[in-house]
Amino acid sequence: MGQVKGEEALRIGVFICHCGINIGGVVNVPHVVEYARTLPNVFYAEDSLYTCSSEGLSKIRENIKKYDLNRVIVASCTPRTHEPLFRATCEEIGLNKYLFEMANIREHCSWAHMHEPEKATDKAKDIVRMAVAKARLLKPQEEPEIEVTPSALVVGGGISGMTASLCLADQGFKVYIVEKERELGGRLNQLYKLYPTLVKASEGLNKITEAVKANRNIEVWTSTVLKQIKGFIGNFEVTVQKGNGETANFAIGTIIVATGADVLEPVGMYGYGKYDNVITQLNLEQLLKDGKLEKPERVVMIQCVGSREEKGRTYCSRICCMTALKNAILMKDMYPDTDIYILFRDLQTYGGHYEDYRRMAQDRGVKFIKYDLEKPPEVVPGLDGRLAVNVCHALLREQIDMDSDLVVLSTPLVQREDARDVSRMLKVPLGPDGFFLEAHVKLRPVDFATDGIYVCGTAHSPKDTSESVSQAFGVASRAAIPMAVKRLRSEAITALVDEDLCTGCGTCVKICPYGAIVKDERGVARVIEVVCKGCGTCGASCPEKAITMRHFTDEQVVAQALAAVGRN
Amino acid sequence: MEAKNSVLVVGGGIAGMQASLDLANRGFKVYLVENSPSIGGRMVQLDKTFPTMDCSICIVAPKMIECLRNPNITLLTYSELKEVSGSAGSFTAKILKKPRFINEERCTGCGVCGQHCPVEVANEFDMGLGIRKAIYIPLPQAVPLKYTIDRENCLECGLCQKMCRAEAVEFDQQPQSFSLDVGTIIVATGFELFDARTRSEYGYGRYQNVLISLEFERMLSASGPTGGHIVRLSDGRIPREIAFIQCVGSRSLKGGVPFCSSACCMYATKESILIKEHEPECHVYVFYNDLKVFGKGFQDFVDRAKNECDVKYVRALPGEVMEDPKTGDLTLWYEDTTENVTKSIKVDVVVLCPALIPRAANKELASILGLELDEYGFLKSKDPQFMPFDTNVPGIFICGYCQGPKDIPESVVQASGAAARAAEVIALMAGKEAQ
């Protein structure tokens, strides 16, 4: 970390970013620079076209050195994306990174007040003044060091969980797979052939299951569920329970959620459950797998059954179009004379080779009818125990009525019932669609916001085998990083209890969403720093004001608020 | 560090950067080779990203800087992989560093040279809509922030050399060739755009107001050539009607590529929403074939475009775009199958969504590395079902768009996955040696 500065006389540097024209096109940045120079303890202020460019960063470093700055403010965009960068820049030159403060004059100012440049300039000055008020009170902070146990818990023994486990185990990490069913393999146990390679699911599965069982670094716990998880990255303690009630504990460093998904049972839709010859794609897979599909004269497949709804399950389940195409092709290869219709809304044949499947199906005579959400098909009893399917062709606006021996419903993957339990136990969120929600949709697709916990496979969102496998390898990389590094630094912005003021009422213990506060033997609240996320809930709720949030002290926040109204 | 714990990553886009960071952050030595003067890839050209509407450069620039600062990553920009020999655990890669005509150690990126350079050429970063100088950085956030002289356009007037206080201009710089010993190689070379000119019925290249989507993306960007203003190139007027045409060259056996690019439906939706944010009065039409909404949050994003922004999705691919030479206005002809008639619509601007295709240079790269290509020119997975990143050559892995069409999150996932496979293979080899 280098030499800790911060106790000397205050010398604040303010770096104001134009962000191209994002800020500079609205806010008069040179005026804000001039203004910043007039603020107390500000020794240096300058502007930069892009403070985050390597040129901008080297200017920060140079001027920290040149003017011996001991507090640094960057007035630019959001700390969400850029604070780590500027903090690291300070650290490189030996300034404790907690002596850095960020002022957001883009999202909070230039973007919001695009059409009022003068007022925006005034507001940017206010925001900078507030940041200076806080920076004057900043204290250097030390980050506690954590050791990482080089072992992982993988929740779920399907294809995703097993792939991630093998990859980690091969790298020398110990892996515990916890699977609630009696057998490994998950959904693939029920499938016949997989797209895009048309390999038998059982073949691929057997190979990988054998490899998992043979790997000395992997412990497999089937018929086992999670009971409790305590701790934090590098130091989780897990309690699991076997079907016979027996429990066991493991110490682990990282957790991978690979719990998979359920297939929607379309009860009450299109006569499912009422007519025997209305089945799901999953039922069809089973018939194909067991070789029990008798030749139908005509098959009608209906897509988007219970997905892409107007309300409720609005999402597309991604795999159904390809599953339907694949099963249609397999059926055509068995029974070339069978008529197959696929009633679809938008065919999800994305990627390099999925469109080939559409052509393969068309070449085999599979027929496609597009329908609209507003006019879904109808399935009613027909003659001789057959079914009648009526559909409005969305492109021709024609009503088409046909009879059918078999109606196959393509239903979506849905989150499992018990996902909520996992979500609560691990304190990781579920999204609006019910699936686990990653830390950042674009750039952190398999990390959770909580360090040391990751997600892959259909627990994250519907996806096919190869996509699940991709994520499983991805997760293996992410989880391997802390385990390979062995030591981590944790966040310094944590709660601090003033033992003299604490009355031991226990409010903070109850309210902490991370279980980071305990009462010690004297009945006084104690914060487990590495578990604390610095959310501030405890500080706000403490009736005695005995809890201070490091880096967000009452004094700092009040100073900022007073500066906002011009009283500093 | 032992050579086997070193990795060569080819391609400095989001996939290459992610793979590099994952490996470097766990102690591997990474050489990141990028053909162009800066890392960052395609993401730096995008305005926002779907479906979260994150500002693209804002989320990718910190990653670029992370690559620059990571002590385990050596950036080899403006460089090409020329030759590879050896096998998993001990490859030798020959790299050619093209001359920037700038001493990278000395250049401070101050930009004085660019201010004085008298030559203006079309800017690749802005898809030719903006200009740059003959001595240039591709974008303000370039990493590394080192200038490059484009000798094809340089007049050799010597002004830059005169003005450069760092004495960094070196007109006599020669290409440099050197070798690297690495244990594994990860290829992440991304995509290029289908040439929309070849679909002459849409008039791209002939009609000024017909753009391709990446040009339009630059127009939307506040740091782009129009400063974030949507204008017609013919007369600078703000358009009131804009139409997107999907599948230009994709999903087509004739005069195109047979596959779906996986990203166009969603970025067109994103650009449509952005149009409404910039110009609420503007009407937007998206002509499509099948709406690809298969990803997380995609359907909700389309619903938002339909319900909140009144974007009209029309299931038809126009057969022709015609220009009124007097006004620059465009007429699209398409078949309305529901009424079985040919219809037309008049718009101010047409945005074409061209197929994203494998790089033509993949052929040469594949032959250098001994890799197989699939029938469409993507680098081929050995087992797309269970080992998507492995290739026919042990120790060489592929990820991102060069492996097949995908969006940003999938590229990031694959990059991490390829990194994991590289680490796994090296660990298994070490285990065998120990026995």
mmCIF file of N, CA and C in Angstrom, chain A residues 99-160:
data_model
loop_
_atom_site.group_PDB
_atom_site.id
_atom_site.type_symbol
_atom_site.label_atom_id
_atom_site.label_comp_id
_atom_site.label_asym_id
_atom_site.label_seq_id
_atom_site.Cartn_x
_atom_site.Cartn_y
_atom_site.Cartn_z
ATOM 1 N N LEU A 99 -8.404 8.242 0.606
ATOM 2 C CA LEU A 99 -8.287 9.705 0.624
ATOM 3 C C LEU A 99 -8.737 10.279 -0.718
ATOM 4 N N PHE A 100 -9.379 9.413 -1.504
ATOM 5 C CA PHE A 100 -9.927 9.832 -2.793
ATOM 6 C C PHE A 100 -11.444 10.009 -2.667
ATOM 7 N N GLU A 101 -11.962 11.015 -3.317
ATOM 8 C CA GLU A 101 -13.409 11.242 -3.306
ATOM 9 C C GLU A 101 -13.872 11.536 -4.726
ATOM 10 N N MET A 102 -15.046 11.024 -5.063
ATOM 11 C CA MET A 102 -15.541 11.231 -6.409
ATOM 12 C C MET A 102 -16.787 12.113 -6.396
ATOM 13 N N ALA A 103 -16.866 13.034 -7.325
ATOM 14 C CA ALA A 103 -18.050 13.887 -7.459
ATOM 15 C C ALA A 103 -18.666 13.588 -8.824
ATOM 16 N N ASN A 104 -19.913 13.212 -8.826
ATOM 17 C CA ASN A 104 -20.557 12.828 -10.081
ATOM 18 C C ASN A 104 -21.240 14.034 -10.712
ATOM 19 N N ILE A 105 -20.556 14.646 -11.672
ATOM 20 C CA ILE A 105 -21.170 15.801 -12.348
ATOM 21 C C ILE A 105 -21.689 15.442 -13.738
ATOM 22 N N ARG A 106 -21.785 14.138 -14.013
ATOM 23 C CA ARG A 106 -22.364 13.718 -15.291
ATOM 24 C C ARG A 106 -23.790 13.205 -15.062
ATOM 25 N N GLU A 107 -23.921 11.995 -14.485
ATOM 26 C CA GLU A 107 -25.263 11.470 -14.222
ATOM 27 C C GLU A 107 -26.083 12.426 -13.348
ATOM 28 N N HIS A 108 -25.429 13.034 -12.369
ATOM 29 C CA HIS A 108 -26.159 13.891 -11.432
ATOM 30 C C HIS A 108 -26.277 15.331 -11.916
ATOM 31 N N CYS A 109 -25.661 15.620 -13.040
ATOM 32 C CA CYS A 109 -25.667 17.036 -13.434
ATOM 33 C C CYS A 109 -25.823 17.230 -14.953
ATOM 34 N N SER A 110 -24.746 16.993 -15.712
ATOM 35 C CA SER A 110 -24.814 17.389 -17.124
ATOM 36 C C SER A 110 -25.852 16.587 -17.913
ATOM 37 N N TRP A 111 -25.987 15.296 -17.600
ATOM 38 C CA TRP A 111 -26.985 14.495 -18.314
ATOM 39 C C TRP A 111 -28.399 14.876 -17.895
ATOM 40 N N ALA A 112 -28.542 15.202 -16.618
ATOM 41 C CA ALA A 112 -29.891 15.501 -16.113
ATOM 42 C C ALA A 112 -30.345 16.900 -16.513
ATOM 43 N N HIS A 113 -29.385 17.799 -16.755
ATOM 44 C CA HIS A 113 -29.753 19.194 -17.036
ATOM 45 C C HIS A 113 -29.178 19.656 -18.365
ATOM 46 N N MET A 114 -29.308 18.773 -19.354
ATOM 47 C CA MET A 114 -28.726 18.979 -20.669
ATOM 48 C C MET A 114 -29.095 20.320 -21.296
ATOM 49 N N HIS A 115 -30.308 20.786 -21.013
ATOM 50 C CA HIS A 115 -30.780 21.989 -21.704
ATOM 51 C C HIS A 115 -30.631 23.266 -20.874
ATOM 52 N N GLU A 116 -29.983 23.144 -19.710
ATOM 53 C CA GLU A 116 -29.818 24.318 -18.862
ATOM 54 C C GLU A 116 -28.359 24.475 -18.465
ATOM 55 N N PRO A 117 -27.509 24.857 -19.413
ATOM 56 C CA PRO A 117 -26.071 24.859 -19.153
ATOM 57 C C PRO A 117 -25.644 25.739 -17.970
ATOM 58 N N GLU A 118 -26.304 26.888 -17.809
ATOM 59 C CA GLU A 118 -25.859 27.768 -16.725
ATOM 60 C C GLU A 118 -26.167 27.183 -15.370
ATOM 61 N N LYS A 119 -27.413 26.703 -15.239
ATOM 62 C CA LYS A 119 -27.791 26.082 -13.976
ATOM 63 C C LYS A 119 -26.953 24.832 -13.714
ATOM 64 N N ALA A 120 -26.674 24.099 -14.792
ATOM 65 C CA ALA A 120 -25.863 22.889 -14.635
ATOM 66 C C ALA A 120 -24.468 23.257 -14.137
ATOM 67 N N THR A 121 -23.915 24.340 -14.648
ATOM 68 C CA THR A 121 -22.586 24.774 -14.197
ATOM 69 C C THR A 121 -22.634 25.129 -12.702
ATOM 70 N N ASP A 122 -23.685 25.822 -12.308
ATOM 71 C CA ASP A 122 -23.834 26.151 -10.882
ATOM 72 C C ASP A 122 -23.931 24.887 -10.038
ATOM 73 N N LYS A 123 -24.709 23.941 -10.546
ATOM 74 C CA LYS A 123 -24.882 22.713 -9.776
ATOM 75 C C LYS A 123 -23.569 21.933 -9.693
ATOM 76 N N ALA A 124 -22.811 21.921 -10.790
ATOM 77 C CA ALA A 124 -21.515 21.226 -10.773
ATOM 78 C C ALA A 124 -20.615 21.845 -9.705
ATOM 79 N N LYS A 125 -20.681 23.172 -9.585
ATOM 80 C CA LYS A 125 -19.899 23.832 -8.532
ATOM 81 C C LYS A 125 -20.352 23.361 -7.150
ATOM 82 N N ASP A 126 -21.691 23.271 -6.972
ATOM 83 C CA ASP A 126 -22.219 22.795 -5.689
ATOM 84 C C ASP A 126 -21.699 21.393 -5.387
ATOM 85 N N ILE A 127 -21.740 20.537 -6.400
ATOM 86 C CA ILE A 127 -21.342 19.142 -6.188
ATOM 87 C C ILE A 127 -19.854 19.068 -5.831
ATOM 88 N N VAL A 128 -19.058 19.892 -6.516
ATOM 89 C CA VAL A 128 -17.617 19.911 -6.220
ATOM 90 C C VAL A 128 -17.386 20.457 -4.799
ATOM 91 N N ARG A 129 -18.132 21.501 -4.447
ATOM 92 C CA ARG A 129 -17.975 22.068 -3.093
ATOM 93 C C ARG A 129 -18.315 21.014 -2.031
ATOM 94 N N MET A 130 -19.345 20.227 -2.288
ATOM 95 C CA MET A 130 -19.733 19.162 -1.348
ATOM 96 C C MET A 130 -18.628 18.117 -1.231
ATOM 97 N N ALA A 131 -18.044 17.773 -2.375
ATOM 98 C CA ALA A 131 -16.982 16.766 -2.356
ATOM 99 C C ALA A 131 -15.774 17.280 -1.581
ATOM 100 N N VAL A 132 -15.476 18.566 -1.754
ATOM 101 C CA VAL A 132 -14.343 19.146 -1.026
ATOM 102 C C VAL A 132 -14.632 19.110 0.477
ATOM 103 N N ALA A 133 -15.878 19.442 0.848
ATOM 104 C CA ALA A 133 -16.243 19.429 2.267
ATOM 105 C C ALA A 133 -16.030 18.048 2.861
ATOM 106 N N LYS A 134 -16.368 17.019 2.081
ATOM 107 C CA LYS A 134 -16.169 15.662 2.595
ATOM 108 C C LYS A 134 -14.685 15.302 2.601
ATOM 109 N N ALA A 135 -14.004 15.650 1.513
ATOM 110 C CA ALA A 135 -12.596 15.266 1.385
ATOM 111 C C ALA A 135 -11.763 15.817 2.529
ATOM 112 N N ARG A 136 -12.154 16.988 3.029
ATOM 113 C CA ARG A 136 -11.389 17.582 4.132
ATOM 114 C C ARG A 136 -11.429 16.700 5.370
ATOM 115 N N LEU A 137 -12.435 15.863 5.471
ATOM 116 C CA LEU A 137 -12.595 15.022 6.668
ATOM 117 C C LEU A 137 -12.231 13.553 6.419
ATOM 118 N N LEU A 138 -11.751 13.243 5.212
ATOM 119 C CA LEU A 138 -11.443 11.842 4.918
ATOM 120 C C LEU A 138 -10.258 11.355 5.747
ATOM 121 N N LYS A 139 -10.306 10.107 6.125
ATOM 122 C CA LYS A 139 -9.216 9.481 6.878
ATOM 123 C C LYS A 139 -8.692 8.291 6.068
ATOM 124 N N PRO A 140 -7.397 8.042 6.170
ATOM 125 C CA PRO A 140 -6.894 6.827 5.518
ATOM 126 C C PRO A 140 -7.494 5.589 6.183
ATOM 127 N N GLN A 141 -7.707 4.527 5.414
ATOM 128 C CA GLN A 141 -8.272 3.287 5.966
ATOM 129 C C GLN A 141 -7.379 2.117 5.578
ATOM 130 N N GLU A 142 -7.367 1.134 6.424
ATOM 131 C CA GLU A 142 -6.611 -0.082 6.131
ATOM 132 C C GLU A 142 -7.582 -1.196 5.752
ATOM 133 N N GLU A 143 -7.227 -1.997 4.762
ATOM 134 C CA GLU A 143 -8.109 -3.095 4.377
ATOM 135 C C GLU A 143 -7.649 -4.384 5.035
ATOM 136 N N PRO A 144 -8.547 -5.062 5.750
ATOM 137 C CA PRO A 144 -8.145 -6.315 6.393
ATOM 138 C C PRO A 144 -7.778 -7.369 5.342
ATOM 139 N N GLU A 145 -6.849 -8.209 5.660
ATOM 140 C CA GLU A 145 -6.456 -9.260 4.727
ATOM 141 C C GLU A 145 -7.191 -10.561 5.055
ATOM 142 N N ILE A 146 -7.576 -11.267 4.016
ATOM 143 C CA ILE A 146 -8.317 -12.513 4.204
ATOM 144 C C ILE A 146 -7.526 -13.651 3.579
ATOM 145 N N GLU A 147 -7.500 -14.784 4.252
ATOM 146 C CA GLU A 147 -6.939 -15.974 3.608
ATOM 147 C C GLU A 147 -8.062 -16.753 2.947
ATOM 148 N N VAL A 148 -7.761 -17.382 1.836
ATOM 149 C CA VAL A 148 -8.801 -18.083 1.081
ATOM 150 C C VAL A 148 -8.581 -19.597 1.162
ATOM 151 N N THR A 149 -9.580 -20.304 1.643
ATOM 152 C CA THR A 149 -9.528 -21.762 1.641
ATOM 153 C C THR A 149 -9.663 -22.240 0.201
ATOM 154 N N PRO A 150 -8.715 -23.032 -0.282
ATOM 155 C CA PRO A 150 -8.755 -23.382 -1.720
ATOM 156 C C PRO A 150 -9.714 -24.529 -2.031
ATOM 157 N N SER A 151 -10.962 -24.370 -1.625
ATOM 158 C CA SER A 151 -11.943 -25.404 -1.959
ATOM 159 C C SER A 151 -13.262 -24.733 -2.289
ATOM 160 N N ALA A 152 -14.048 -25.428 -3.097
ATOM 161 C CA ALA A 152 -15.300 -24.838 -3.588
ATOM 162 C C ALA A 152 -16.476 -25.743 -3.282
ATOM 163 N N LEU A 153 -17.611 -25.105 -3.032
ATOM 164 C CA LEU A 153 -18.869 -25.833 -2.925
ATOM 165 C C LEU A 153 -19.625 -25.615 -4.225
ATOM 166 N N VAL A 154 -20.048 -26.705 -4.848
ATOM 167 C CA VAL A 154 -20.857 -26.590 -6.050
ATOM 168 C C VAL A 154 -22.253 -27.107 -5.715
ATOM 169 N N VAL A 155 -23.232 -26.213 -5.805
ATOM 170 C CA VAL A 155 -24.602 -26.587 -5.465
ATOM 171 C C VAL A 155 -25.300 -27.031 -6.735
ATOM 172 N N GLY A 156 -25.506 -28.333 -6.865
ATOM 173 C CA GLY A 156 -26.163 -28.867 -8.054
ATOM 174 C C GLY A 156 -25.209 -29.715 -8.870
ATOM 175 N N GLY A 157 -25.603 -30.960 -9.122
ATOM 176 C CA GLY A 157 -24.730 -31.898 -9.824
ATOM 177 C C GLY A 157 -25.203 -32.221 -11.222
ATOM 178 N N GLY A 158 -25.769 -31.212 -11.907
ATOM 179 C CA GLY A 158 -26.126 -31.385 -13.313
ATOM 180 C C GLY A 158 -24.905 -31.146 -14.183
ATOM 181 N N ILE A 159 -25.149 -30.954 -15.476
ATOM 182 C CA ILE A 159 -24.021 -30.807 -16.403
ATOM 183 C C ILE A 159 -23.190 -29.565 -16.067
ATOM 184 N N SER A 160 -23.852 -28.473 -15.645
ATOM 185 C CA SER A 160 -23.111 -27.249 -15.310
ATOM 186 C C SER A 160 -22.246 -27.469 -14.076
#
